[in-house]
Coordinates of C-alpha atoms in Angstrom, one line a residue:
X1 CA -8.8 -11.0 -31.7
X2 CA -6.9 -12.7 -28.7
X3 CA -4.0 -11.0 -26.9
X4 CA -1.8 -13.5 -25.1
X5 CA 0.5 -12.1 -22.5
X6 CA 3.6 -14.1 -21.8
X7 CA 3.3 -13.3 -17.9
X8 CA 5.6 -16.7 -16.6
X9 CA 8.0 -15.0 -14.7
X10 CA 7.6 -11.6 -16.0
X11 CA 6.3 -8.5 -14.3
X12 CA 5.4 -10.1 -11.5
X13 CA 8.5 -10.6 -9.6
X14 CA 12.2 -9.6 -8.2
X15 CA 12.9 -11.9 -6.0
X16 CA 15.0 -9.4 -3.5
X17 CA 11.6 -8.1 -3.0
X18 CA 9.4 -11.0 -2.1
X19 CA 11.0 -13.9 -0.8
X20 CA 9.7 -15.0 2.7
X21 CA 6.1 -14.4 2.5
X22 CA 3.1 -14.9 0.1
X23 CA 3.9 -13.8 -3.3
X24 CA 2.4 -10.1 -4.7
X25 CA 2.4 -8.8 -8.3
X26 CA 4.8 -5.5 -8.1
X27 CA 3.0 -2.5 -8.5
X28 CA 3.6 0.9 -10.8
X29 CA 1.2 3.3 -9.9
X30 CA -0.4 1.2 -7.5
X31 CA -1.5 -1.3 -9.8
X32 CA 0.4 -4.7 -11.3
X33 CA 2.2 -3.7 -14.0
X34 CA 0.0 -7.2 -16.0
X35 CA -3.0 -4.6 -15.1
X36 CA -1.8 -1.9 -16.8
X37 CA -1.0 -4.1 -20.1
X38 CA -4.9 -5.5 -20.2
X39 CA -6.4 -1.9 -19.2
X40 CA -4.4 -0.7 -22.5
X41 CA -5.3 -3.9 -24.8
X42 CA -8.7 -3.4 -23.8
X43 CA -8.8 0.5 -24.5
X44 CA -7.4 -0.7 -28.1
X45 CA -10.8 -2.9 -28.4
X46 CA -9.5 -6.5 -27.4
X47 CA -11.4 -8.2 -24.9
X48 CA -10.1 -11.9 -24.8
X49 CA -7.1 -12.8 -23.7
X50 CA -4.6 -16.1 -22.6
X51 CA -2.0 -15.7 -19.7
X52 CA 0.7 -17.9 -19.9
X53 CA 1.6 -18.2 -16.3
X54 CA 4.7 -20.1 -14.4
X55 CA 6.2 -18.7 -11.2
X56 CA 3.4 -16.4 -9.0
X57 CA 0.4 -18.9 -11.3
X58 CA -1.8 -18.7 -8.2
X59 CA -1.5 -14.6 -7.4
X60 CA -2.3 -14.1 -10.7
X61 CA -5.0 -16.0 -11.4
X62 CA -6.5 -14.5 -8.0
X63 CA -6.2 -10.9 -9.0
X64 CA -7.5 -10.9 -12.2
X65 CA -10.6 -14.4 -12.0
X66 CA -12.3 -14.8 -15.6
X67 CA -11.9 -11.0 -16.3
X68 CA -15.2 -10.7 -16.0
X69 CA -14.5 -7.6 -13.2
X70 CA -13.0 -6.1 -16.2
X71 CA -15.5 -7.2 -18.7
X72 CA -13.2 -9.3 -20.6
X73 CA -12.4 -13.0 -20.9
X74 CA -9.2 -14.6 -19.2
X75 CA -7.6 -17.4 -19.7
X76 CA -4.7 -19.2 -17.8
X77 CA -2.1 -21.6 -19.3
X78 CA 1.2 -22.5 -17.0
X79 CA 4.3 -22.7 -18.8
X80 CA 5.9 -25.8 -16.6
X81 CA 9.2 -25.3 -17.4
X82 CA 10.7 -22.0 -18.8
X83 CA 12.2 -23.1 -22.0
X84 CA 12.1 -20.0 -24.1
X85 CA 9.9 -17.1 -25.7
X86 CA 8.8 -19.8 -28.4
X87 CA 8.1 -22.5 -26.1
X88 CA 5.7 -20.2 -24.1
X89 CA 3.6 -18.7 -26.7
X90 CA 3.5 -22.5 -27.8
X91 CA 1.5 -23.4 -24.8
X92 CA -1.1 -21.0 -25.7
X93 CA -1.9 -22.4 -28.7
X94 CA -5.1 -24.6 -27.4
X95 CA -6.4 -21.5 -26.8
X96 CA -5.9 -19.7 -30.1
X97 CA -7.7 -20.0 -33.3
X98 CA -6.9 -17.3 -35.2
X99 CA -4.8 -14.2 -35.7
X100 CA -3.5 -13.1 -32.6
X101 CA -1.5 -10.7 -30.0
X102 CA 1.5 -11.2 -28.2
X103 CA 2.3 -8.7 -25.4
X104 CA 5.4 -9.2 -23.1
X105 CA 4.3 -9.3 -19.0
X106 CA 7.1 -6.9 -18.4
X107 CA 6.9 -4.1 -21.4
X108 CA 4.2 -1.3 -20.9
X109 CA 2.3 -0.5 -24.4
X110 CA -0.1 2.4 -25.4
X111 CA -3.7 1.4 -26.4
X112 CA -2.8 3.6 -29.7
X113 CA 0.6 1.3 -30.7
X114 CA -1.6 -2.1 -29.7
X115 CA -4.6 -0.7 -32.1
X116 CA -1.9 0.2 -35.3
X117 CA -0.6 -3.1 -34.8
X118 CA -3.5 -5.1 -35.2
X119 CA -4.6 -2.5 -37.8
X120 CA -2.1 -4.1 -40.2
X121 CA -2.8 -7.0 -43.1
X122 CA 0.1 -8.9 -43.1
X123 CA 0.5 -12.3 -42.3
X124 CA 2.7 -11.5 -39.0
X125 CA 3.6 -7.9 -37.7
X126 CA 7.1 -7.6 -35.2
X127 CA 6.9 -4.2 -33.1
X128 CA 10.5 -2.7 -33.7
X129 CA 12.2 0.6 -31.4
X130 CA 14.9 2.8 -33.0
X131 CA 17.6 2.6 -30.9
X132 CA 21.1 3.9 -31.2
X133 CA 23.3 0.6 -30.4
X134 CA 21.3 -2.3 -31.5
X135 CA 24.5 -4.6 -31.4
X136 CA 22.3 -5.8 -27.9
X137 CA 19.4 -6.5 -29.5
X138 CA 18.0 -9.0 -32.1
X139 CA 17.7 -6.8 -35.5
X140 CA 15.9 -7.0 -38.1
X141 CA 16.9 -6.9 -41.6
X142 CA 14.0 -4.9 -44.6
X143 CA 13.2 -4.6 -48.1
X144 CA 10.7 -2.0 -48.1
X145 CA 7.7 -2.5 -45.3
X146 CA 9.0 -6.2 -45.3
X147 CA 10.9 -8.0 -42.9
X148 CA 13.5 -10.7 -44.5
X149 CA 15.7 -11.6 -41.8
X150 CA 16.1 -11.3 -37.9
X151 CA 20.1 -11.3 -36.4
X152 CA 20.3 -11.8 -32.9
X153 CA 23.0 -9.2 -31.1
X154 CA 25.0 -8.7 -34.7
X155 CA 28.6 -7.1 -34.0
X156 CA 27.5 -4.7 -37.1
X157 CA 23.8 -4.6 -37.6
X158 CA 22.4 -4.0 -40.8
X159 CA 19.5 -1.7 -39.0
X160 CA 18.9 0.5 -35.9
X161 CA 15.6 -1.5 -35.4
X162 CA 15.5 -3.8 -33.0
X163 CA 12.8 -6.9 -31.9
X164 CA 10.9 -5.1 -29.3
X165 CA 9.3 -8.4 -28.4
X166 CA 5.6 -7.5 -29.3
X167 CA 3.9 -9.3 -32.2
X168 CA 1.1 -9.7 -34.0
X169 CA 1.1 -14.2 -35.4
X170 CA -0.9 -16.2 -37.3
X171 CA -2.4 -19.6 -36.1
X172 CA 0.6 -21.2 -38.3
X173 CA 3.3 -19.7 -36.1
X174 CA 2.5 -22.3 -33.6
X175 CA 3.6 -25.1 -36.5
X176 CA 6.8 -23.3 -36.6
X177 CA 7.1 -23.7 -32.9
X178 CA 7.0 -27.2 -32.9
X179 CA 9.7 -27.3 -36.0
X180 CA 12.0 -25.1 -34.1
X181 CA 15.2 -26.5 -32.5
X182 CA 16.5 -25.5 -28.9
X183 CA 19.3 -23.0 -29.4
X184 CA 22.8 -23.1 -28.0
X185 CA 21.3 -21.7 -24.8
X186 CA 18.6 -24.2 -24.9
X187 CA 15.6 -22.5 -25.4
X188 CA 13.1 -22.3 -28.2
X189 CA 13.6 -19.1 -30.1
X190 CA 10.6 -17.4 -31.3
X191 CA 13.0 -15.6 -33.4
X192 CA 14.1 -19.2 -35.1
X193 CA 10.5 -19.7 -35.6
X194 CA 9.7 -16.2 -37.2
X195 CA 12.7 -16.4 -39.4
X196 CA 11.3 -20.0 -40.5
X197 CA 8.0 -18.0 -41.5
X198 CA 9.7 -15.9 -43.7
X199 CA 11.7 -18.4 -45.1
X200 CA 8.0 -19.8 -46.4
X201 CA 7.1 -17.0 -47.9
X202 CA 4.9 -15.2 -45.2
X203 CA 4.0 -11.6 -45.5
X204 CA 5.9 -10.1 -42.3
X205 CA 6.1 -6.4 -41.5
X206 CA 7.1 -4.1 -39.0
X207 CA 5.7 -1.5 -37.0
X208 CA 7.7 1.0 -35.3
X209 CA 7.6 1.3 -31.8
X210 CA 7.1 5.3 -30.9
X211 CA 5.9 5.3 -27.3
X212 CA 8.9 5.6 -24.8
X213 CA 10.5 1.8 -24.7
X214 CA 10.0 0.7 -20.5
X215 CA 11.3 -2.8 -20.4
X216 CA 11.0 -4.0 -16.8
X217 CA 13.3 -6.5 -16.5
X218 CA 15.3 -4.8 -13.5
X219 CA 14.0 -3.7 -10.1
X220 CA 15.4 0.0 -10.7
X221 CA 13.0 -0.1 -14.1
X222 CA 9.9 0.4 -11.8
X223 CA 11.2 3.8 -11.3
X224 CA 11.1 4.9 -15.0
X225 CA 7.5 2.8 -15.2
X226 CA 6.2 4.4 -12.5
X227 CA 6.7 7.7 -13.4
X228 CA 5.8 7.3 -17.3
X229 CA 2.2 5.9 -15.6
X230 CA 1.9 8.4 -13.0
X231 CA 2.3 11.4 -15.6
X232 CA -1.4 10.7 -17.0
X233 CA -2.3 10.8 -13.6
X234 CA -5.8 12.9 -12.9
X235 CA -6.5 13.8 -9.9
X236 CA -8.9 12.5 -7.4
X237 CA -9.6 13.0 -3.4
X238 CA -11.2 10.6 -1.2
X239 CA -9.4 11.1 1.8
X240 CA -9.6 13.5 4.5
X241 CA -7.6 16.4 4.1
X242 CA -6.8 18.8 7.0
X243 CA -7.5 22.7 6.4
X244 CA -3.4 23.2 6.2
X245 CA -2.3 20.4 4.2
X246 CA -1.3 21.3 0.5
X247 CA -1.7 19.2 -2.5
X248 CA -0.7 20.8 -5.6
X249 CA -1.3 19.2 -9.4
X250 CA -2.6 16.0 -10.1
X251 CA -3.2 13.7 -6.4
X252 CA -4.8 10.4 -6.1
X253 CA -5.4 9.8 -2.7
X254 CA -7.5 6.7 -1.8
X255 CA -10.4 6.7 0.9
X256 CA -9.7 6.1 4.6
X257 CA -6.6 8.2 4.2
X258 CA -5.8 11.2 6.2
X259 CA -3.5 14.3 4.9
X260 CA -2.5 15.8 8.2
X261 CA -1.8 19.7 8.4
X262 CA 1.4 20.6 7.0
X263 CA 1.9 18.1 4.1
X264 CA 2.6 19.1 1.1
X265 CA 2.0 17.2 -1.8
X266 CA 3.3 17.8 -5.8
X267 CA 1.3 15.7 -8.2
X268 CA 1.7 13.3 -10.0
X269 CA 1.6 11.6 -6.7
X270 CA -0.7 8.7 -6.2
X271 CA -1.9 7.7 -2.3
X272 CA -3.5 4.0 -1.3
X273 CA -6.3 3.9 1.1
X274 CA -6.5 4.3 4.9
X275 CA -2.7 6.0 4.7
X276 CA -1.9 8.6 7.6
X277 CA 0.3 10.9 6.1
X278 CA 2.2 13.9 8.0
X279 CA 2.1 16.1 9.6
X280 CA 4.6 18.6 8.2
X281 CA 5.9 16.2 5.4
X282 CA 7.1 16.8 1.5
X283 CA 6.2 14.2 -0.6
X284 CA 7.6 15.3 -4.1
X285 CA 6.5 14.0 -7.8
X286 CA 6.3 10.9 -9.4
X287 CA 5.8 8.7 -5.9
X288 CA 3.4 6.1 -5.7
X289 CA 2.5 5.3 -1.9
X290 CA 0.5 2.0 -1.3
X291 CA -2.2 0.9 1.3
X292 CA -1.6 1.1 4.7
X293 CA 1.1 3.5 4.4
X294 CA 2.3 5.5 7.0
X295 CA 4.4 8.4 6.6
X296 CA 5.6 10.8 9.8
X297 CA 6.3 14.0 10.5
X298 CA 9.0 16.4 8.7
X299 CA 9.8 13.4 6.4
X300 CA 10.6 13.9 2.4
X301 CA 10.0 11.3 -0.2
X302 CA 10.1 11.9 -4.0
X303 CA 10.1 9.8 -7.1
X304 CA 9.8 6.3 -5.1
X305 CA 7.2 3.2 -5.1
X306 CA 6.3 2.7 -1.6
X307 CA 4.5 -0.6 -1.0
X308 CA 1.7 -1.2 1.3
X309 CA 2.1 -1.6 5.0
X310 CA 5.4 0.6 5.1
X311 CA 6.1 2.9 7.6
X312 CA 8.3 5.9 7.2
X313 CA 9.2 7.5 10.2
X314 CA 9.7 10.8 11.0
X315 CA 13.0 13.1 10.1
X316 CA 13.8 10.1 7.5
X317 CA 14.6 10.9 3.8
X318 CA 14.0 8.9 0.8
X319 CA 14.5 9.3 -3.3
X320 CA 15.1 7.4 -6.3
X321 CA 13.8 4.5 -4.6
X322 CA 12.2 1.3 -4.4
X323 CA 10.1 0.5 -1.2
X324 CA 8.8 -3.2 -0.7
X325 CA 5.6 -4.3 1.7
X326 CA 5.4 -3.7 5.6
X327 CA 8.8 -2.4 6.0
X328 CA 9.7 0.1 8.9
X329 CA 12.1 3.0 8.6
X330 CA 13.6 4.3 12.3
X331 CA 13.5 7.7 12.8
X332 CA 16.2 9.8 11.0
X333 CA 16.7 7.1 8.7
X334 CA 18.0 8.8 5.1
X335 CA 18.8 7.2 1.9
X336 CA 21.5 8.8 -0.2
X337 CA 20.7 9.1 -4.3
X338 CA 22.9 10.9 -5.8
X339 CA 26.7 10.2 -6.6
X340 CA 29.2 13.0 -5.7
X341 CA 31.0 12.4 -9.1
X342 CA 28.0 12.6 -11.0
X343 CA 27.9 9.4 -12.6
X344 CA 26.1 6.4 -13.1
X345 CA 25.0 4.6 -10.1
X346 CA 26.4 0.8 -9.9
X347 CA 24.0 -1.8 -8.1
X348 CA 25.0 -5.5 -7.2
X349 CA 23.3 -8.2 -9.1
X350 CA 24.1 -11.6 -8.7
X351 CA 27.1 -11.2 -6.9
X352 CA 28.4 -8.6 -9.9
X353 CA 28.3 -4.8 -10.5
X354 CA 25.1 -3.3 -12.9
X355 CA 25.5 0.1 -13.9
X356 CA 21.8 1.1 -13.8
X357 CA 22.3 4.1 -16.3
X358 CA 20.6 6.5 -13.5
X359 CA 22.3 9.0 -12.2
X360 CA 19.4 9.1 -9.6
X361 CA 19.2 6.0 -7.5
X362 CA 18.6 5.5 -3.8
X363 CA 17.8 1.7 -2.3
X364 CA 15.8 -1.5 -3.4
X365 CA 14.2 -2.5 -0.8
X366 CA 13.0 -6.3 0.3
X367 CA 9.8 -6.9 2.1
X368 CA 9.7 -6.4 6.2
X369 CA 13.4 -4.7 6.2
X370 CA 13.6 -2.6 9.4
X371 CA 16.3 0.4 9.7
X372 CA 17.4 1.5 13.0
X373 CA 17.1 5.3 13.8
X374 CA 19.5 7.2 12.2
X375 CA 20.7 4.9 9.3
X376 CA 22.5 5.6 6.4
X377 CA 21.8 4.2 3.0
X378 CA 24.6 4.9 -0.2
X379 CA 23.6 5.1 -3.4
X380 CA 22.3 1.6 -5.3
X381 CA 22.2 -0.6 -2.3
X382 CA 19.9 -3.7 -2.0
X383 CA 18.5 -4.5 1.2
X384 CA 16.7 -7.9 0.9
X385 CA 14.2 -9.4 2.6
X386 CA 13.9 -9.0 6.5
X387 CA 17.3 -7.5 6.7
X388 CA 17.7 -5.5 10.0
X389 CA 20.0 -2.3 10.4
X390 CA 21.2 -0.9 13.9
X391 CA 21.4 2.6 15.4
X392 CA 23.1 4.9 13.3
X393 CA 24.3 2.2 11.1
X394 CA 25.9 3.2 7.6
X395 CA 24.7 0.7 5.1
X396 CA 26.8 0.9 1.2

């Protein structure tokens, strides 16, 4: 069986975060998220797959090659124009001659939920997640173990399960593709085309969704990813580690690395290669510190994705946050993560107010943004790319 991954666009980019220079996949646990979704489908015994491809075409098709690093098969279709879910798992179809996978670029999956989904017999199988307000969601409508309808965001839905956006197709859901009309929002539906494959009598179940649901479509969703990867962390060593460092519970650290006296480390934490790190520093759980990383003296860090090339520098403070490539903190510099009122932390998003749902949240953080010593960062800011603070600026 084929897994295609609809990868155009998703999982591979937030544009705050990589703007001005060559584009990178975003990492959770130091690898691209697109890494993690193969290393699962292949632990669940599929070993072809199709990547539709559109913005970042090039970085991806570098990483990854023919698969054949990974002992798999890849290959690479570009979705020209973004015109929809349907429209890109249409462009795969070349490729596809049979039953086959559909996993989102941006949704992390268990190996066990891939293998029970291709472990079913029905025509076409929609992954499903309980959730407690599906009026958001598209939501499907059963008789039995059969699907019979899908609603798109229904003001009072007729289940709690809603479209998780994982499937497993026939070849003949392509024909329903081409049937399918643009919507009012002018994209092809896959959800038009799945309803018109019930509406001919296909056999279409449902399988319910029971790994924790981590849908990155925002940057503060690499937080939640990062940690749900980094707590099947196990530990490995292949740095130097001074006598009077500590590192405590499950560590990754990569070669060329150096753990300077007086660090102390709580797993899960995972460490690049040829990192100098300390002395005298706290890095806390569920931080994920790329290549190249320097962090300095007396400085704490916890639950963040740091990306290669950063430097932290001593005295500075940092949680709840999102880090991007070669960036360069000034001494002193802390970033605030908590509100005072305990609630929800708000982040701007094209030009409007998110609330994130985190009560936890420090910065986003563009590639090459350089703090001056002593800054202040509130809660949910967004520093994009090459920004500049000065001396003891306060940044909200």
């Amino acid at each position: 069986m084929k897994a295609v991954i609809l990868a155009a666009g998703q999982g591979t980019r937030m544009r705050p975060l990589t703007d001005r220079r060559p584009k990178v996949m975003l990492p959770i646990g130091n690898k691209p998220i697109l890494e993690h979704i193969i290393d699962e489908a292949v632990a669940a015994g599929i070993r072809e797959f199709v990547i539709v491809t559109g913005y970042m075409e090039n970085s991806i098709r570098d990483y990854f090659g023919d698969g054949s690093q990974k002992n798999v098969s890849i290959d690479y279709v570009l979705q020209e124009e973004q015109n929809g879910t349907g429209h890109a798992i249409g462009c795969a179809e070349e490729y596809v001659d049979d039953s086959f996978l559909v996993l989102n670029g941006d949704m992390l999956i268990s190996s066990v939920q891939i293998k029970n989904l291709i472990d079913r017999d029905e025509d076409a199988v929609l992954t499903v997640k309980e959730v407690e307000d599906p009026c958001n969601f598209g939501v499907i409508c059963t008789a039995g173990e059969k699907v019979t309808r899908i609603v798109e965001k229904p003001e009072k839905p007729p289940t709690n399960l809603a479209n998780a956006g994982i499937y497993l197709f026939p070849q003949a859901i392509f024909d329903y593709i081409r049937k399918t009309p643009e919507s009012p929002r002018g994209e092809i539906e896959i959800t038009d085309s799945i309803q018109m494959l019930i509406d001919a009598g296909a056999s279409v179940g449902y399988e319910v969704f029971r790994d924790e649901w981590i849908d990155i479509g925002r940057p503060w969703d690499l937080l939640a990813a990062n940690k749900h990867v980094l707590d099947g962390l196990t530990g490995n060593i292949e740095a130097e580690v001074e006598p009077n460092a500590t590192l405590k519970g499950e560590v990754v650290v990569g070669e060329g690395t150096v753990i300077r006296n007086g660090a102390y480390i709580i797993g899960p934490v995972v460490i690049g290669k040829n990192c100098d790190i300390g002395p005298n520093c706290f890095i806390r759980p569920s931080t994920a510190i790329g290549d190249n990383v320097r962090i300095g003296n007396a400085v704490e860090i916890k639950n963040c994705v740091v990306m290669d090339g950063t430097n932290i520098g001593h005295l500075s403070y940092v949680g709840d946050s999102v880090i991007g490539r070669d960036c360069n903190f000034g001494a002193g510099t802390k970033v605030a993560n908590l509100r005072h009122d305990g609630r929800t932390i708000r982040v701007m998003v094209k030009g409007k107010k998110v609330d994130s749902g985190r009560r936890k949240l420090g910065v986003i953080m563009g590639d090459d943004v350089h703090t001056g010593i002593n800054t202040c960062i509130n809660v949910g800011c967004v520093l994009k790319t090459g920004r500049c603070t000065g001396l003891g600026e306060v940044v909200k």
